[in-house]
Amino acid sequence: MALSFIPFDAPLGARVTGLDITRLGPDEAGQLYDAWLKYHVLVIHGPIVSEDQLVDFGACFGKIENARRRSSLASRPEIMVISNIRENGQTVGALPDGELTFHYDRIHQKVPNKAGVLHALEVPDAGGETLFADMCLAYETLPADTRKRLDGLTALNTYEYGQTHAENKKLAQDAPTAVHPVVRTVPETGRKALFVCRLMTDRILGLSETESRELLDSLCDHAEDERFVYAHRWQAGDILVWDNRCAMHARRDFDGSQRRLMKRVTVGESRAPQ
Ligand code: OGA
Ligand code: MN
C-alpha cells in the first residue's frame, strides 16, 4: 500500500491518506514510522476502529504498554480511556474535564513514553482541541546564547496523576520524580528538542530558584507560542499519533455537559532520554 502524507499548514503534523488500517503490514509500518519521525504528529481520518486495530496501529511505533488504570469502557488492558463520561457519578476514564496545560506524558518518570496514540469516539461540538508544540523547532529558534546556556543542564520533573494545571501542586510522598536533560536528542534523527514543560517541570538544577523559575517560564512561553503549535480539531474516528520525545501537548477547554470519549494507546521506550 502506498501511503501519502500531506503536511498540515502548521509547524508540525501531516495527514495520512491511502491507509487501510485493517491491512497493516511491515511495509506500511515502516512508512508510518518514517513519516512520524519527520512530522512528529500524524492524523488519519476514518471510521471508528476496534481496540485490536488501535493496538496494532500503535505497535508500528514501538512496544505497547498496559494502561495504568483500566476502564469499564475498554476491553483490552492496553487501552486507556480519556473521557468526561461518568457512570453513577464516577468517571470512566482519566483526565475528564476541561483545559490541560502543556506537558510531555510521563516526563516525571525515569523512562517517559515514546509515543501516544489517541482515537476519538465522541467529541464535543466545539473546544477540546489537542495542541501539539514542535519542540525541535522551539529549540532551534532559541537565541544562540540561550542554547549554549542550556547545554548540559538537567531539570526535575514531577506530577500527580490527574493534575491539569501547574498551580497548587500537591505531590504524594511516593510520587515518582525524574531528572532529565533540558535538551534531549531524538536518537533516530539526531535532532535536539527542548524537554521541559509547564505542567511537570519544576526546577532546573544547579541554578538559584529565581533563575530557574525565570528560565523555565521563558522557555515555556517561547515553546507555547502559536508559531510552533498545531491545534487538532477532533472528528469522531480520527486516529492521531505523536512523538512524545519532541512534541509536547495540551488541551483546550470544552463544555463539560457534552460527552468526549477518547481511547489511548501508549508506546513505551526502553532507555532514558539523553
Ligand atoms: C493524554 C492527553 C489530551 C486530550 O491522553 O495524554 O493529554 O486531548 N490527552 O484529551
Ligand atoms: Mn497527555
Short mmCIF file of C-alpha atoms and ligand atoms in Angstrom, two decimals:
data_model
loop_
_atom_site.label_atom_id
_atom_site.label_comp_id
_atom_site.label_asym_id
_atom_site.label_seq_id
_atom_site.Cartn_x
_atom_site.Cartn_y
_atom_site.Cartn_z
CA MET A 1 0.00 0.00 0.00
CA ALA A 2 1.48 3.38 -0.96
CA LEU A 3 0.64 5.89 1.72
CA SER A 4 0.61 9.64 1.22
CA PHE A 5 1.50 12.18 3.86
CA ILE A 6 0.05 15.64 3.42
CA PRO A 7 1.71 18.19 5.71
CA PHE A 8 -0.63 20.46 7.63
CA ASP A 9 -0.44 24.19 7.18
CA ALA A 10 1.24 24.23 10.58
CA PRO A 11 4.74 23.83 12.04
CA LEU A 12 4.23 20.10 12.55
CA GLY A 13 1.85 17.32 11.63
CA ALA A 14 0.61 15.59 8.50
CA ARG A 15 -2.48 13.74 7.37
CA VAL A 16 -2.12 10.16 6.23
CA THR A 17 -4.11 9.03 3.22
CA GLY A 18 -4.29 5.69 1.46
CA LEU A 19 -4.08 3.66 4.67
CA ASP A 20 -6.35 0.69 5.22
CA ILE A 21 -5.96 0.10 8.93
CA THR A 22 -7.25 -3.46 8.62
CA ARG A 23 -4.28 -4.31 6.39
CA LEU A 24 -1.24 -3.02 8.23
CA GLY A 25 1.92 -4.86 7.31
CA PRO A 26 5.63 -4.19 7.86
CA ASP A 27 5.80 -2.03 4.74
CA GLU A 28 3.03 0.31 5.95
CA ALA A 29 4.52 0.28 9.46
CA GLY A 30 7.87 1.42 8.05
CA GLN A 31 6.30 4.24 6.02
CA LEU A 32 4.30 5.39 9.05
CA TYR A 33 7.37 5.32 11.28
CA ASP A 34 9.49 7.39 8.89
CA ALA A 35 6.71 9.96 8.46
CA TRP A 36 6.16 10.12 12.23
CA LEU A 37 9.87 10.92 12.69
CA LYS A 38 9.59 13.66 10.11
CA TYR A 39 6.27 15.28 11.06
CA HIS A 40 6.05 14.39 14.81
CA VAL A 41 2.24 14.15 14.53
CA LEU A 42 0.23 12.02 12.09
CA VAL A 43 -3.54 12.05 11.72
CA ILE A 44 -5.80 9.54 10.00
CA HIS A 45 -9.41 10.46 9.31
CA GLY A 46 -11.66 7.45 9.10
CA PRO A 47 -14.30 5.38 10.82
CA ILE A 48 -14.07 4.28 14.46
CA VAL A 49 -11.81 1.24 14.69
CA SER A 50 -11.65 -1.72 17.05
CA GLU A 51 -9.34 -1.86 20.06
CA ASP A 52 -7.36 -4.62 18.33
CA GLN A 53 -6.82 -2.36 15.31
CA LEU A 54 -5.82 0.55 17.52
CA VAL A 55 -3.25 -1.55 19.37
CA ASP A 56 -1.88 -2.91 16.07
CA PHE A 57 -1.57 0.63 14.75
CA GLY A 58 0.27 1.75 17.90
CA ALA A 59 2.67 -1.19 17.59
CA CYS A 60 4.05 0.35 14.36
CA PHE A 61 5.84 2.85 16.64
CA GLY A 62 7.18 0.55 19.35
CA LYS A 63 6.23 -1.60 22.29
CA ILE A 64 2.72 -1.06 23.66
CA GLU A 65 2.30 -0.66 27.39
CA ASN A 66 -0.69 -1.52 29.51
CA ALA A 67 -2.89 1.31 30.75
CA ARG A 68 -2.19 2.49 34.28
CA ARG A 69 -5.87 2.22 35.15
CA ARG A 70 -8.45 0.03 33.42
CA SER A 71 -11.80 1.41 32.36
CA SER A 72 -15.26 -0.12 32.12
CA LEU A 73 -15.36 1.23 28.55
CA ALA A 74 -12.27 -0.67 27.36
CA SER A 75 -11.83 -4.40 26.87
CA ARG A 76 -8.09 -4.66 26.28
CA PRO A 77 -5.61 -3.85 29.06
CA GLU A 78 -3.57 -1.65 26.71
CA ILE A 79 -6.44 0.78 26.19
CA MET A 80 -6.57 3.86 28.38
CA VAL A 81 -9.81 5.82 28.29
CA ILE A 82 -9.70 9.62 28.36
CA SER A 83 -13.24 10.84 28.96
CA ASN A 84 -15.56 13.07 30.94
CA ILE A 85 -18.32 10.42 30.90
CA ARG A 86 -19.50 9.48 34.37
CA GLU A 87 -21.34 6.34 35.43
CA ASN A 88 -23.03 6.53 38.83
CA GLY A 89 -21.13 9.72 39.48
CA GLN A 90 -17.75 8.06 38.84
CA THR A 91 -15.52 8.95 35.90
CA VAL A 92 -14.94 6.07 33.49
CA GLY A 93 -11.59 7.41 32.31
CA ALA A 94 -8.67 9.69 33.04
CA LEU A 95 -8.27 13.45 32.51
CA PRO A 96 -12.03 14.06 32.37
CA ASP A 97 -12.55 17.79 32.40
CA GLY A 98 -11.53 20.88 30.56
CA GLU A 99 -8.23 22.51 29.86
CA LEU A 100 -4.90 20.75 30.25
CA THR A 101 -1.60 22.63 30.46
CA PHE A 102 1.25 21.73 28.07
CA HIS A 103 3.05 18.54 29.11
CA TYR A 104 5.01 15.50 27.98
CA ASP A 105 3.35 12.27 29.08
CA ARG A 106 5.21 10.65 31.98
CA ILE A 107 8.15 13.06 31.91
CA HIS A 108 8.12 12.59 35.71
CA GLN A 109 9.27 9.00 35.21
CA LYS A 110 12.80 7.79 34.51
CA VAL A 111 11.78 6.48 31.09
CA PRO A 112 8.94 8.58 29.64
CA ASN A 113 6.72 7.31 26.80
CA LYS A 114 7.99 7.23 23.27
CA ALA A 115 4.67 7.94 21.60
CA GLY A 116 0.97 8.27 22.24
CA VAL A 117 -1.99 7.34 20.08
CA LEU A 118 -5.40 8.94 20.59
CA HIS A 119 -8.57 7.74 18.88
CA ALA A 120 -11.70 9.91 19.07
CA LEU A 121 -15.03 8.15 19.60
CA GLU A 122 -17.17 11.05 20.79
CA VAL A 123 -16.27 14.73 20.56
CA PRO A 124 -17.88 17.96 21.75
CA ASP A 125 -19.27 20.37 19.13
CA ALA A 126 -16.64 22.93 19.99
CA GLY A 127 -13.43 23.12 22.02
CA GLY A 128 -11.44 20.21 23.39
CA GLU A 129 -8.78 20.58 20.67
CA THR A 130 -5.47 18.92 21.45
CA LEU A 131 -2.46 21.19 20.86
CA PHE A 132 0.98 19.95 19.90
CA ALA A 133 4.13 22.06 20.10
CA ASP A 134 7.16 21.21 17.96
CA MET A 135 9.99 21.20 20.49
CA CYS A 136 12.73 20.70 17.89
CA LEU A 137 11.69 23.94 16.23
CA ALA A 138 11.28 25.60 19.61
CA TYR A 139 14.85 24.62 20.47
CA GLU A 140 16.32 25.58 17.11
CA THR A 141 14.78 29.07 17.25
CA LEU A 142 16.18 29.94 20.67
CA PRO A 143 18.91 32.59 20.65
CA ALA A 144 22.38 31.03 20.37
CA ASP A 145 23.40 32.20 23.84
CA THR A 146 20.33 30.57 25.39
CA ARG A 147 21.07 27.30 23.58
CA LYS A 148 24.61 27.49 24.92
CA ARG A 149 23.33 28.15 28.43
CA LEU A 150 21.07 25.08 28.27
CA ASP A 151 23.90 22.81 27.25
CA GLY A 152 24.34 20.12 29.92
CA LEU A 153 21.53 21.40 32.17
CA THR A 154 19.09 18.98 33.77
CA ALA A 155 15.66 19.55 35.31
CA LEU A 156 13.44 17.93 37.91
CA ASN A 157 10.04 16.78 36.66
CA THR A 158 7.15 15.88 38.95
CA TYR A 159 3.47 15.07 38.55
CA GLU A 160 0.48 13.92 40.49
CA TYR A 161 -1.87 11.89 38.24
CA GLY A 162 -4.98 13.78 37.31
CA GLN A 163 -3.45 17.22 37.75
CA THR A 164 -4.28 19.56 34.87
CA HIS A 165 -2.56 22.81 35.89
CA ALA A 166 0.83 23.58 37.38
CA GLU A 167 -0.50 25.68 40.27
CA ASN A 168 -1.04 24.18 43.72
CA LYS A 169 0.92 21.04 43.02
CA LYS A 170 0.34 18.54 45.79
CA LEU A 171 2.77 15.68 45.50
CA ALA A 172 2.28 12.41 47.34
CA GLN A 173 5.31 11.24 49.34
CA ASP A 174 5.88 8.34 46.97
CA ALA A 175 5.09 10.18 43.71
CA PRO A 176 7.73 9.30 41.09
CA THR A 177 10.03 12.13 40.04
CA ALA A 178 12.68 12.24 37.34
CA VAL A 179 15.66 14.35 36.37
CA HIS A 180 16.11 14.66 32.61
CA PRO A 181 18.26 16.76 30.30
CA VAL A 182 16.63 20.10 29.45
CA VAL A 183 17.57 19.41 25.82
CA ARG A 184 17.34 15.85 24.55
CA THR A 185 18.27 14.30 21.25
CA VAL A 186 15.85 12.19 19.22
CA PRO A 187 18.03 9.12 18.56
CA GLU A 188 16.87 8.33 15.00
CA THR A 189 17.16 11.85 13.62
CA GLY A 190 19.84 13.38 15.83
CA ARG A 191 17.64 16.47 16.22
CA LYS A 192 17.66 18.23 19.56
CA ALA A 193 14.39 19.01 21.33
CA LEU A 194 13.54 21.15 24.31
CA PHE A 195 12.45 18.73 27.02
CA VAL A 196 10.70 20.85 29.64
CA CYS A 197 7.02 21.65 30.07
CA ARG A 198 4.88 23.94 32.20
CA LEU A 199 2.81 21.25 33.89
CA MET A 200 5.56 18.98 35.10
CA THR A 201 9.00 20.63 35.04
CA ASP A 202 9.57 22.15 38.48
CA ARG A 203 13.17 23.14 38.66
CA ILE A 204 16.33 23.43 36.60
CA LEU A 205 19.11 22.01 38.72
CA GLY A 206 22.24 23.99 39.54
CA LEU A 207 20.52 27.40 39.24
CA SER A 208 19.06 29.51 42.03
CA GLU A 209 15.32 29.14 42.48
CA THR A 210 14.71 32.56 40.93
CA GLU A 211 16.98 31.92 37.94
CA SER A 212 15.42 28.52 37.40
CA ARG A 213 11.87 29.92 37.51
CA GLU A 214 12.74 32.75 35.12
CA LEU A 215 14.44 30.44 32.66
CA LEU A 216 11.67 27.84 32.77
CA ASP A 217 8.98 30.48 32.31
CA SER A 218 10.79 32.00 29.35
CA LEU A 219 11.39 28.58 27.72
CA CYS A 220 7.72 27.59 28.17
CA ASP A 221 6.47 30.97 26.92
CA HIS A 222 8.67 30.58 23.86
CA ALA A 223 7.71 26.97 23.11
CA GLU A 224 3.96 27.51 23.56
CA ASP A 225 3.94 30.33 21.01
CA GLU A 226 1.49 29.64 18.20
CA ARG A 227 4.27 29.59 15.60
CA PHE A 228 5.31 26.18 16.98
CA VAL A 229 1.82 24.80 17.66
CA TYR A 230 -0.65 22.67 15.71
CA ALA A 231 -4.19 22.59 17.16
CA HIS A 232 -6.08 19.41 16.30
CA ARG A 233 -9.86 19.79 15.99
CA TRP A 234 -11.22 16.32 16.53
CA GLN A 235 -13.70 14.48 14.37
CA ALA A 236 -15.07 11.16 15.60
CA GLY A 237 -12.97 8.40 14.04
CA ASP A 238 -9.70 10.35 14.00
CA ILE A 239 -6.57 8.48 14.99
CA LEU A 240 -3.61 10.65 15.95
CA VAL A 241 -0.10 9.58 16.91
CA TRP A 242 2.52 11.93 18.31
CA ASP A 243 6.20 11.71 19.15
CA ASN A 244 6.35 12.21 22.92
CA ARG A 245 10.10 12.82 22.76
CA CYS A 246 9.92 16.06 20.80
CA ALA A 247 6.27 17.21 20.78
CA MET A 248 4.55 18.29 23.98
CA HIS A 249 0.77 18.59 24.12
CA ALA A 250 -2.09 20.41 25.82
CA ARG A 251 -5.88 20.53 25.58
CA ARG A 252 -8.25 23.43 25.19
CA ASP A 253 -11.28 23.79 27.42
CA PHE A 254 -14.66 22.41 26.35
CA ASP A 255 -18.26 22.36 27.52
CA GLY A 256 -18.48 19.77 30.29
CA SER A 257 -22.10 18.99 29.50
CA GLN A 258 -21.02 17.43 26.20
CA ARG A 259 -19.51 13.97 26.01
CA ARG A 260 -15.91 13.49 24.99
CA LEU A 261 -14.58 9.96 24.68
CA MET A 262 -11.10 9.01 23.51
CA LYS A 263 -9.21 5.76 23.61
CA ARG A 264 -5.46 5.94 24.04
CA VAL A 265 -2.62 3.55 23.40
CA THR A 266 0.79 4.23 24.93
CA VAL A 267 4.06 3.32 23.22
CA GLY A 268 6.87 2.68 25.67
CA GLU A 269 10.58 3.42 25.45
CA SER A 270 13.49 1.29 26.59
CA ARG A 271 16.01 3.93 27.60
CA ALA A 272 16.08 7.22 29.45
CA PRO A 273 16.29 10.50 27.46
CA GLN A 274 19.80 11.59 26.51
C1 OGA B 1 -3.28 12.39 27.01
C2 OGA B 1 -3.75 13.78 26.87
C3 OGA B 1 -5.26 15.21 25.68
C4 OGA B 1 -6.66 15.22 25.21
O1 OGA B 1 -4.03 11.48 26.63
O2 OGA B 1 -2.16 12.19 27.48
O3 OGA B 1 -3.06 14.67 27.29
O4 OGA B 1 -6.93 15.97 24.27
N1 OGA B 1 -4.89 13.97 26.21
O5 OGA B 1 -7.51 14.56 25.81
MN MN B 2 -1.06 13.85 27.93
#
